[in-house]
Coordinates of C-alpha atoms in Angstrom, one line a residue:
M1 CA 1.1 -0.5 -24.4
Q2 CA 4.2 1.4 -24.8
R3 CA 2.1 4.7 -24.4
I4 CA 0.9 3.6 -20.7
D5 CA 3.9 3.2 -19.4
T6 CA 5.3 6.2 -20.6
L7 CA 2.1 8.2 -19.2
M8 CA 3.2 6.1 -15.7
Q9 CA 6.9 7.3 -16.1
T10 CA 5.4 10.9 -16.6
A11 CA 3.4 10.9 -13.6
A12 CA 5.5 9.2 -11.2
G13 CA 8.0 11.7 -12.3
A14 CA 5.2 14.3 -11.6
R15 CA 4.5 13.3 -8.1
R16 CA 8.4 13.4 -7.3
E17 CA 8.0 17.2 -8.3
G18 CA 4.9 18.1 -6.5
R19 CA 2.4 18.8 -9.1
P20 CA -0.9 16.3 -7.9
D21 CA -3.1 17.5 -11.1
D22 CA -0.1 16.6 -13.7
A23 CA -0.2 13.3 -12.2
R24 CA -3.4 13.1 -12.2
R25 CA -4.5 14.1 -15.6
D26 CA -1.3 11.2 -16.5
Y27 CA -2.8 8.6 -14.1
A28 CA -6.3 8.9 -15.4
Q29 CA -5.0 8.7 -19.0
A30 CA -2.9 5.5 -18.2
V31 CA -6.0 3.9 -17.1
A32 CA -8.6 4.7 -19.7
L33 CA -5.6 2.8 -22.0
S34 CA -5.2 0.2 -19.7
R35 CA -9.3 -0.3 -20.4
Q36 CA -8.3 -0.8 -24.3
P37 CA -8.1 -4.6 -26.1
G38 CA -4.1 -5.0 -25.9
A39 CA -3.2 -3.9 -22.1
S40 CA -2.0 -5.8 -19.6
R41 CA -4.3 -6.6 -16.1
G42 CA -1.0 -5.3 -14.9
Q43 CA -0.7 -2.4 -16.3
L44 CA -4.7 -1.4 -15.3
V45 CA -3.5 -2.0 -11.8
R46 CA -0.7 0.0 -11.9
A47 CA -2.5 2.8 -13.0
L48 CA -5.0 2.4 -10.2
K49 CA -2.3 2.7 -8.4
G50 CA -1.0 5.3 -8.9
L51 CA -3.7 7.4 -10.0
G52 CA -5.0 5.9 -6.1
Q53 CA -1.3 7.3 -4.7
I54 CA -1.9 11.0 -5.9
E55 CA -5.9 10.8 -4.4
R56 CA -4.3 9.7 -0.7
D57 CA -1.2 12.2 -1.4
T58 CA -3.8 15.1 -1.9
G59 CA -6.2 13.9 1.3
R60 CA -9.0 12.9 -1.6
L61 CA -8.8 9.7 0.8
D62 CA -12.3 7.8 -1.0
A63 CA -11.8 8.9 -4.6
A64 CA -7.6 6.7 -3.1
L65 CA -10.5 4.6 -1.7
R66 CA -12.5 3.6 -5.0
H67 CA -8.7 3.0 -7.1
Y68 CA -7.6 0.8 -4.5
L69 CA -10.5 -1.8 -4.2
E70 CA -10.9 -1.7 -8.1
A71 CA -6.7 -2.8 -8.5
A72 CA -7.5 -4.9 -5.9
D73 CA -10.7 -6.8 -7.9
V74 CA -8.4 -7.2 -10.7
C75 CA -5.3 -8.5 -8.8
R76 CA -8.0 -11.4 -7.6
D77 CA -8.4 -11.7 -11.1
M78 CA -4.8 -12.5 -11.7
D79 CA -2.1 -15.3 -10.8
D80 CA -0.3 -12.6 -8.3
P81 CA -0.6 -12.9 -4.8
L82 CA 1.8 -10.5 -4.3
L83 CA 0.5 -7.8 -6.0
L84 CA -2.8 -8.6 -4.3
A85 CA -1.1 -8.7 -0.8
H86 CA 0.8 -4.7 -1.5
T87 CA -2.7 -3.4 -2.7
I88 CA -4.5 -5.2 -0.3
R89 CA -2.1 -3.5 2.1
H90 CA -3.2 -0.3 1.3
V91 CA -6.7 0.0 0.6
G92 CA -5.8 -0.8 4.2
D93 CA -3.4 2.1 4.9
I94 CA -6.4 4.2 3.4
H95 CA -9.1 3.3 6.1
Q96 CA -7.0 3.5 9.1
D97 CA -6.2 6.8 7.3
A98 CA -9.5 7.6 7.5
G99 CA -9.5 6.3 11.0
R100 CA -11.8 3.1 9.8
H101 CA -10.5 1.0 12.1
A102 CA -12.1 -1.8 11.7
D103 CA -11.6 -1.9 7.7
A104 CA -8.2 -1.7 8.1
E105 CA -8.3 -4.7 10.0
P106 CA -9.4 -6.9 7.3
C107 CA -6.3 -5.6 4.9
Y108 CA -4.1 -6.3 7.2
V109 CA -4.8 -9.6 8.3
E110 CA -5.5 -10.6 4.7
A111 CA -2.5 -9.2 3.2
L112 CA -0.3 -10.5 6.1
A113 CA -1.6 -14.1 5.7
I114 CA -0.7 -13.8 1.8
Y115 CA 3.0 -12.6 2.1
E116 CA 3.9 -15.3 5.0
A117 CA 2.2 -18.1 3.2
N118 CA 4.7 -16.6 -0.1
P119 CA 8.1 -17.7 -0.1
S120 CA 9.3 -15.8 -2.7
T121 CA 7.7 -12.2 -0.1
G122 CA 10.8 -10.3 0.1
P123 CA 11.2 -9.5 3.9
L124 CA 10.7 -5.2 3.4
D125 CA 7.4 -6.4 2.2
L126 CA 6.5 -7.9 5.1
A127 CA 7.9 -5.6 7.7
N128 CA 6.5 -2.7 5.6
A129 CA 2.7 -4.9 5.8
L130 CA 4.0 -6.0 9.2
R131 CA 4.9 -2.0 10.3
P132 CA 0.6 -0.3 9.7
A133 CA -0.8 -3.3 11.4
A134 CA 1.4 -2.5 14.8
L135 CA 0.2 1.4 14.7
L136 CA -3.7 -0.3 13.9
M137 CA -3.1 -2.9 17.0
Q138 CA -1.7 0.8 19.1
A139 CA -4.7 2.5 18.4
T140 CA -7.0 -0.3 19.2
D141 CA -5.3 -0.8 22.1
R142 CA -4.4 -3.8 22.2
P143 CA -0.8 -3.1 22.8
E144 CA 0.4 -7.7 22.9
A145 CA -0.8 -8.0 19.2
A146 CA 0.9 -4.7 18.7
R147 CA 4.5 -5.3 20.3
K148 CA 4.6 -9.1 18.6
Y149 CA 4.2 -6.9 14.8
W150 CA 6.4 -4.5 15.7
S151 CA 9.1 -7.2 17.4
K152 CA 8.7 -9.0 13.7
A153 CA 9.1 -5.4 11.8
R154 CA 12.2 -4.8 13.7
K155 CA 13.1 -8.1 12.9
L156 CA 12.9 -7.8 9.7
Y157 CA 14.5 -4.1 8.8
A158 CA 17.2 -4.7 10.9
A159 CA 18.0 -8.1 8.5
A160 CA 18.5 -5.3 5.9
G161 CA 20.2 -2.9 7.5
I162 CA 16.7 0.1 7.0
E163 CA 17.7 2.1 10.4
A164 CA 14.6 4.2 10.1
G165 CA 12.6 1.1 9.9
V166 CA 14.3 0.1 13.3
E167 CA 14.5 2.6 14.8
E168 CA 10.3 3.6 14.6
C169 CA 10.3 0.0 15.8
D170 CA 12.5 1.1 18.4
S171 CA 10.8 3.9 19.4
N172 CA 7.0 1.9 19.1
L173 CA 7.9 -0.7 20.9
A174 CA 9.5 1.8 23.8
A175 CA 6.3 3.4 24.1
L176 CA 4.6 -0.1 24.7
D177 CA 6.7 -0.7 27.5
R178 CA 5.8 2.5 29.5

């Protein structure tokens, strides 16, 4: 349904422009329309993730988590493992933002397993999943695991020419060596 896509584009623009209430309204409408017959499951996932991102942006982590968990459930019924991995990684990020490290870890483990098993995984998708896993390992005092994740992410960021990613990896690897 074109209306859903238009609402999501409008919501994304509102988010970029710093208008979270407008973005929330448009994503919520897109979610509602995506639940109707004729809408694709992919549209529902994108609308839920958009709404979840707005909630995360505004510090409403429990609301964000509800939307991302629903999106992950929908993904599990679809044949799109990379979409599931991306969604699950964000569930882990929300848990980590909330300081729930034990809840974040299985999300990262699952996302990384999906990415590493799928030959269609883009190197930046994998690097962007390794990064929060490395942060989690540092936060939970597992420096060897953190070093492994940072090193893998660094190689991927370097190959893609993402200097900011390389610098973050180098900084964290240096901190682990102190």
